[in-house]
C-alpha positions as protocol buffer text, in pm:
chain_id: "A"
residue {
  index: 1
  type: UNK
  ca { x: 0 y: 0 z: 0 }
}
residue {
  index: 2
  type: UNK
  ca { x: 80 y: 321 z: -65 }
}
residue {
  index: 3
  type: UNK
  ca { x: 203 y: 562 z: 253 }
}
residue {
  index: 4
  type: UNK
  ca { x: 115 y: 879 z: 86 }
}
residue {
  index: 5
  type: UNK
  ca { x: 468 y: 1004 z: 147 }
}
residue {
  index: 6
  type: UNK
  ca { x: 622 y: 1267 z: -150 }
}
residue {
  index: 7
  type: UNK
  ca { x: 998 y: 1222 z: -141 }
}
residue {
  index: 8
  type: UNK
  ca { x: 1205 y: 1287 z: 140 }
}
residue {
  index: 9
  type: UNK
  ca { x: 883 y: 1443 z: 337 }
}
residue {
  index: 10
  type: UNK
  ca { x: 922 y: 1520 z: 691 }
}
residue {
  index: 11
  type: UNK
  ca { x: 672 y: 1420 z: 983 }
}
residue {
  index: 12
  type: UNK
  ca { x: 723 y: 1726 z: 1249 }
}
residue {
  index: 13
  type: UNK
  ca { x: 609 y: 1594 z: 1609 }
}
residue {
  index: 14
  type: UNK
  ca { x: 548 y: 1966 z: 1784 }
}
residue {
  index: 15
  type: UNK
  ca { x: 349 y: 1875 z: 2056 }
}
residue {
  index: 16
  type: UNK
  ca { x: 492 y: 1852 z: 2427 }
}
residue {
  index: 17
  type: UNK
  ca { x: 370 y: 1490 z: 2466 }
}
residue {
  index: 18
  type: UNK
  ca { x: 247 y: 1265 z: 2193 }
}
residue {
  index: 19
  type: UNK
  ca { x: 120 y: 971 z: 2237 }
}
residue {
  index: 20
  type: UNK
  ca { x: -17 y: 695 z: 1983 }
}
residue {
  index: 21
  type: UNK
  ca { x: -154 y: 275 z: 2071 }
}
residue {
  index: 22
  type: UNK
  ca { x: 81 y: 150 z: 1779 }
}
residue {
  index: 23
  type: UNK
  ca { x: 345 y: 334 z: 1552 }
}
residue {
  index: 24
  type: UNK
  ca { x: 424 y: 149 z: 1218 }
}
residue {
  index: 25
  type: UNK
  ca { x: 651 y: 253 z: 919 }
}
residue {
  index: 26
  type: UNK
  ca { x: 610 y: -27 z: 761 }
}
residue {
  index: 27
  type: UNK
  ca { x: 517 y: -9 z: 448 }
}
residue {
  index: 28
  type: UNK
  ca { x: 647 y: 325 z: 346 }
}
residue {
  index: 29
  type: UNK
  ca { x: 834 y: 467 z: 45 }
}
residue {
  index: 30
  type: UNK
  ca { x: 1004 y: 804 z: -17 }
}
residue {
  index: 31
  type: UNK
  ca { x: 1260 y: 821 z: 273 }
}
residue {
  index: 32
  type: UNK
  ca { x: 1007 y: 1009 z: 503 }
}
residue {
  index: 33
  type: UNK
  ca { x: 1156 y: 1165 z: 807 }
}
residue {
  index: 34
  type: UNK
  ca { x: 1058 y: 1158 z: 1173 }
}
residue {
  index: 35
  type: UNK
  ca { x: 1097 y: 1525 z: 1356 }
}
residue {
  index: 36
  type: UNK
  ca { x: 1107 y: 1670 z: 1651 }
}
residue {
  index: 37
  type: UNK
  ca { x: 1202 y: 2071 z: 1745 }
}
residue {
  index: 38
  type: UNK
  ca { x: 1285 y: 1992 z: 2114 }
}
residue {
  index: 39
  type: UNK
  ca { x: 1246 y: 1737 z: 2392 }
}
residue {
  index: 40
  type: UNK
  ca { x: 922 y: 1600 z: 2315 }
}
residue {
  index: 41
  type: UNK
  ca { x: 803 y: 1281 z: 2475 }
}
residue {
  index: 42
  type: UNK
  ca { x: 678 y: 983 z: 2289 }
}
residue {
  index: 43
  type: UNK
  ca { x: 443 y: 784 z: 2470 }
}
residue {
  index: 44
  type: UNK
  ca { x: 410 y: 421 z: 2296 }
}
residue {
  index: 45
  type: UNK
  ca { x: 95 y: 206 z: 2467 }
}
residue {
  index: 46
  type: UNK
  ca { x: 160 y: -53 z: 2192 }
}
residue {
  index: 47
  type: UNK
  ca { x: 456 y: -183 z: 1947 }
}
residue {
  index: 48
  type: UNK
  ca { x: 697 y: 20 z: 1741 }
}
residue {
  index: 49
  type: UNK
  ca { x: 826 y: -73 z: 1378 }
}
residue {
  index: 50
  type: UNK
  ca { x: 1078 y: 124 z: 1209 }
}
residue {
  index: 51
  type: UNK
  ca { x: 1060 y: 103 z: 808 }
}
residue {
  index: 52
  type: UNK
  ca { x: 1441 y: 51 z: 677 }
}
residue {
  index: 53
  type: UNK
  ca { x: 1358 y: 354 z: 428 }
}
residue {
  index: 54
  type: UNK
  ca { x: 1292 y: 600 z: 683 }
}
residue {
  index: 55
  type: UNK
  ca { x: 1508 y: 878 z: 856 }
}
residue {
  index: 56
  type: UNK
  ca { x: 1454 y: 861 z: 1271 }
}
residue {
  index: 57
  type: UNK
  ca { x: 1570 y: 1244 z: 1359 }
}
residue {
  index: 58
  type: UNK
  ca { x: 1340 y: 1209 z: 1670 }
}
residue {
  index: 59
  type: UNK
  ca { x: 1539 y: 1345 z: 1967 }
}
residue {
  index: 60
  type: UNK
  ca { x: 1321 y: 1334 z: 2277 }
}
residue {
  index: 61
  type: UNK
  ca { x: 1224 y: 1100 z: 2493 }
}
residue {
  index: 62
  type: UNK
  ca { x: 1070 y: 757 z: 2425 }
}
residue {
  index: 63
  type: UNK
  ca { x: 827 y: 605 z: 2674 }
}
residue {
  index: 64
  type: UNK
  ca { x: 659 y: 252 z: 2596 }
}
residue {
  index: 65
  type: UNK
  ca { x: 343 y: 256 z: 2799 }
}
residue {
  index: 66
  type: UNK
  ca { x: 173 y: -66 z: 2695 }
}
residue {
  index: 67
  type: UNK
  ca { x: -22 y: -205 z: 2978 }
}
residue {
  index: 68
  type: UNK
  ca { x: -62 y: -568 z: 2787 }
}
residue {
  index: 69
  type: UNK
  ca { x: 213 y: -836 z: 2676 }
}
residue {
  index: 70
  type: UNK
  ca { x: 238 y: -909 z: 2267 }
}
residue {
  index: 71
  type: UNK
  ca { x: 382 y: -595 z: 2199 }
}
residue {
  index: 72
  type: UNK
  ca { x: 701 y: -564 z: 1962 }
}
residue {
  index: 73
  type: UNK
  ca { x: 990 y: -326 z: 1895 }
}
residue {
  index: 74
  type: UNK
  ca { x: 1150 y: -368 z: 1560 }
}
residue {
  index: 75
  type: UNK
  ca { x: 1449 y: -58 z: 1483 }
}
residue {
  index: 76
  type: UNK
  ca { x: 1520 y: -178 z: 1146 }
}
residue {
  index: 77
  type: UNK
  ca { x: 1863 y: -105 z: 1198 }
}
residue {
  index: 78
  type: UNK
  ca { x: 1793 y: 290 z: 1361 }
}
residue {
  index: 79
  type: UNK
  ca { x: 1924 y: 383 z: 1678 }
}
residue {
  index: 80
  type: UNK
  ca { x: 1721 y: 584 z: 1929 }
}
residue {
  index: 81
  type: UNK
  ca { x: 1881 y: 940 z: 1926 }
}
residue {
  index: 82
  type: UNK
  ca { x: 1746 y: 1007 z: 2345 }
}
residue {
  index: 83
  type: UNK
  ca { x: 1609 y: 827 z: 2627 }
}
residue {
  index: 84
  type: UNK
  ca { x: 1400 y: 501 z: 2629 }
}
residue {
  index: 85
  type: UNK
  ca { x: 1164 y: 451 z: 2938 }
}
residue {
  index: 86
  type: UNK
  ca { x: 1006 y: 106 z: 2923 }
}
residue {
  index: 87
  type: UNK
  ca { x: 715 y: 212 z: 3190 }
}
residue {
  index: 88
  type: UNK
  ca { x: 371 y: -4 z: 3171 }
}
residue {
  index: 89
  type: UNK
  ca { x: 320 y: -172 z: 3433 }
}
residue {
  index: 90
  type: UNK
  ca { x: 193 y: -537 z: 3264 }
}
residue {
  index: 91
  type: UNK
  ca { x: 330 y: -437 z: 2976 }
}
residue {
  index: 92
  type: UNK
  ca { x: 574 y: -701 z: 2740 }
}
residue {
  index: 93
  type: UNK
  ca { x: 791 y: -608 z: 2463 }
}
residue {
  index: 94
  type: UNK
  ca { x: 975 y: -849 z: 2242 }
}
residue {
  index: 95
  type: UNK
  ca { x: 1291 y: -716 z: 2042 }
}
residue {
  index: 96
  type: UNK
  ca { x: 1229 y: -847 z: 1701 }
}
residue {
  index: 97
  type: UNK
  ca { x: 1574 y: -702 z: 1566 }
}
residue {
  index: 98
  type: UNK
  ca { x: 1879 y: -513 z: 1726 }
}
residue {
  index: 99
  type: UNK
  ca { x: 1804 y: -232 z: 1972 }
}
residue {
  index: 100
  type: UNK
  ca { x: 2074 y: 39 z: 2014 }
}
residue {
  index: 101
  type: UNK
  ca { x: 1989 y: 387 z: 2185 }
}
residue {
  index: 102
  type: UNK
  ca { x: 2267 y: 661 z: 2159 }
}
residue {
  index: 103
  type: UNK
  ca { x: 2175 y: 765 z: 2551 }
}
residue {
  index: 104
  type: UNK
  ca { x: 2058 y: 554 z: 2869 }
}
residue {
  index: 105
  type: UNK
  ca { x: 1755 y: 307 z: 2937 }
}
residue {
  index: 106
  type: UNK
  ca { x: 1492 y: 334 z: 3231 }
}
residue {
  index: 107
  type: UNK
  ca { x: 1339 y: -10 z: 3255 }
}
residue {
  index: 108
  type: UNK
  ca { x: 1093 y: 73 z: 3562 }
}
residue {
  index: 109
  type: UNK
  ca { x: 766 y: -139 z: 3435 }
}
residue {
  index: 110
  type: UNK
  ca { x: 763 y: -447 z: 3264 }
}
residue {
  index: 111
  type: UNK
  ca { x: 890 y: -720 z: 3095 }
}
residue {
  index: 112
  type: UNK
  ca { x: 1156 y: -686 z: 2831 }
}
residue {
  index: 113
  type: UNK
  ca { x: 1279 y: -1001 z: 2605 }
}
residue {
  index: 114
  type: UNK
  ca { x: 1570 y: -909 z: 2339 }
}
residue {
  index: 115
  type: UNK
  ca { x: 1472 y: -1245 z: 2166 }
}
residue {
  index: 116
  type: UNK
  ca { x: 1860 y: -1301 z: 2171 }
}
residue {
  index: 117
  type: UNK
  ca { x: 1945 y: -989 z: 1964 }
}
residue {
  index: 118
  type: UNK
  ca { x: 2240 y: -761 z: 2020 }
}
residue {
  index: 119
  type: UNK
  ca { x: 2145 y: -448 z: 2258 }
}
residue {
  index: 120
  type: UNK
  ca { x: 2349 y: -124 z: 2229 }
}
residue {
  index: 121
  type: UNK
  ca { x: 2325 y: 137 z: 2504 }
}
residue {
  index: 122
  type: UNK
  ca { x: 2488 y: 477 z: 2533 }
}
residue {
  index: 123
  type: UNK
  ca { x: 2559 y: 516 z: 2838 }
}
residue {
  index: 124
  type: UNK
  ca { x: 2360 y: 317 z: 3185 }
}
residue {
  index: 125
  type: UNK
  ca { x: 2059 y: 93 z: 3164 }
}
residue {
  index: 126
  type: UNK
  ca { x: 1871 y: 160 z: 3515 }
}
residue {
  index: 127
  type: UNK
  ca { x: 1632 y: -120 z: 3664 }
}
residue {
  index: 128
  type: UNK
  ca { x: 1430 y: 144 z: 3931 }
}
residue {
  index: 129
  type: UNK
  ca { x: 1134 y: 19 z: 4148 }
}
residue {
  index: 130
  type: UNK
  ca { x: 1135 y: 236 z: 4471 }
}
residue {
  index: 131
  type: UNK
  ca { x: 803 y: 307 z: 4455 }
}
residue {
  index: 132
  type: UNK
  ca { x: 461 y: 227 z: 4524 }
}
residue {
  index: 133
  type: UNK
  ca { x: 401 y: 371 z: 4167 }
}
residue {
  index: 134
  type: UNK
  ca { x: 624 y: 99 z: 3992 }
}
residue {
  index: 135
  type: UNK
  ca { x: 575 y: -250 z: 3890 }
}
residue {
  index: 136
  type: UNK
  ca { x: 867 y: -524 z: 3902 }
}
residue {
  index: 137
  type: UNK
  ca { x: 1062 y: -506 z: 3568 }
}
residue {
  index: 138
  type: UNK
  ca { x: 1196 y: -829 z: 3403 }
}
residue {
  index: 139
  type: UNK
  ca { x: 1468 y: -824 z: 3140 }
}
residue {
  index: 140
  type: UNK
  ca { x: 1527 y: -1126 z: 2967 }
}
residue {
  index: 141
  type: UNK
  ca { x: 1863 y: -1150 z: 2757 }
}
residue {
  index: 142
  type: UNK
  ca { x: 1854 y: -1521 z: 2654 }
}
residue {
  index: 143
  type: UNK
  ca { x: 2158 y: -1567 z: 2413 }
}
residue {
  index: 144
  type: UNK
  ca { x: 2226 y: -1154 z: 2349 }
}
residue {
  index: 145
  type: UNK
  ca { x: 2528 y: -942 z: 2363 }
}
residue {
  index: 146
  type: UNK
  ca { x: 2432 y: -605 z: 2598 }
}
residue {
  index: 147
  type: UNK
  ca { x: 2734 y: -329 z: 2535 }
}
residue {
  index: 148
  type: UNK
  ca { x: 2817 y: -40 z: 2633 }
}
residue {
  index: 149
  type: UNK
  ca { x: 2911 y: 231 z: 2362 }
}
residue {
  index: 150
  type: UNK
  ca { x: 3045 y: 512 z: 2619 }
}
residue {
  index: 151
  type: UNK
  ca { x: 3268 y: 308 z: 2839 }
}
residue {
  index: 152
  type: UNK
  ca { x: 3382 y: 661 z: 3056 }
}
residue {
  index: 153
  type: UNK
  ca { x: 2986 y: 700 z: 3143 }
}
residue {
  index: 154
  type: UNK
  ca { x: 2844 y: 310 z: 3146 }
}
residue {
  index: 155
  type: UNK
  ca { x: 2702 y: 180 z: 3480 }
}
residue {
  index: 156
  type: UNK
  ca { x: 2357 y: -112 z: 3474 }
}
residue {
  index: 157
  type: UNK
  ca { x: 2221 y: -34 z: 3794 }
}
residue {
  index: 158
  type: UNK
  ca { x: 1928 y: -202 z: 4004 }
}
residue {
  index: 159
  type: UNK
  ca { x: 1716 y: -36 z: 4249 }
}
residue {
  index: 160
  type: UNK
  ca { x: 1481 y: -253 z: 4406 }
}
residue {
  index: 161
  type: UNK
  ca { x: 1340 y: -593 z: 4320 }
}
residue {
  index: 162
  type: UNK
  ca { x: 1396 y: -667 z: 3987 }
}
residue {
  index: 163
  type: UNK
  ca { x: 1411 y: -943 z: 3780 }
}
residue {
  index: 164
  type: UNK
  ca { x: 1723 y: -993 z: 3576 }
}
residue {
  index: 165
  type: UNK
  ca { x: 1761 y: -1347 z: 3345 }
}
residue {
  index: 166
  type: UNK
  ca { x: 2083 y: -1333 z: 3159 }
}
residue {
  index: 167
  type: UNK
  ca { x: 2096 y: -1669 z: 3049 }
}
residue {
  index: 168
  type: UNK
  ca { x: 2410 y: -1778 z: 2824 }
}
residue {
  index: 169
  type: UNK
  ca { x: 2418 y: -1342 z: 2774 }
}
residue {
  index: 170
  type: UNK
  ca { x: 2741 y: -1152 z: 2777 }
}
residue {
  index: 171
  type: UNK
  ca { x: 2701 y: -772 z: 2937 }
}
residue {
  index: 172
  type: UNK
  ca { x: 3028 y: -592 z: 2811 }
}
């Protein structure tokens, strides 16, 4: 199907928060672009697909909200320019491809499976739950490689119960 993109169109996010159930780029053609002017937040209650023919120029935050398991993240080989909160309580996501993020990760709500694919972080991946307001979060790494890209700035830090399967996983 058709996206209804022109070439190289942009999609400007200008709102403070945004929020959407599913976001899918699937699909589209033209290299569209994804915007933002300024710290923005991006509130994801569902999955996320990246098309391969896209530009991600999306710099603010990234919250995935979902409140049900099933949902999926697929990059498509893009890196997430800003922080990712994974924050719904009940919520699942499955990595269908790598995941890399150019800053930190805030896994406070949750269960997160990388389906044995390669995760690249920026700087610290946070467990927090030191609240009545979070859930337990669950990170399963089965077979994956979790690394560090800014080895002067990189801590993986827990704060409270967590849950924390690393499997045959190498954290580097």
């Amino acid at each position: 199907a058709a996206s209804g993109f022109s070439p190289n169109d942009t999609v400007k996010l200008n709102q403070d928060i945004l929020y959407c159930r599913d976001m899918d780029w699937s699909g589209v053609t033209n290299s569209p672009t994804l915007w933002n002017a300024g710290q923005q937040i991006l509130a994801v209650y569902g999955s996320l697909t990246f098309a391969p023919d896209m530009d991600d120029q999306f710099t603010g935050d990234w919250r995935f909200r979902a409140t049900t398991p099933g949902q999926t993240i697929t990059s498509n080989g893009h890196s997430f320019l800003s922080t990712v909160y994974f924050e719904g309580i009940g919520g699942e996501w499955t990595m269908q491809d790598a995941f890399e993020t150019e800053s930190s990760v805030y896994h406070q709500e949750g269960i997160l499976r990388s389906n044995n694919n390669p995760l690249k972080i920026g700087s610290h991946w946070n467990f927090i739950n030191g609240s009545e307001t979070f859930g337990t979060p669950e990170l399963y790494l089965g077979t994956s490689l979790m690394e560090f890209k800014n080895y002067s700035q990189t801590y993986f830090s827990v704060y409270g119960p967590s849950a924390l399967c690393v499997d045959a996983s190498h954290i580097v």
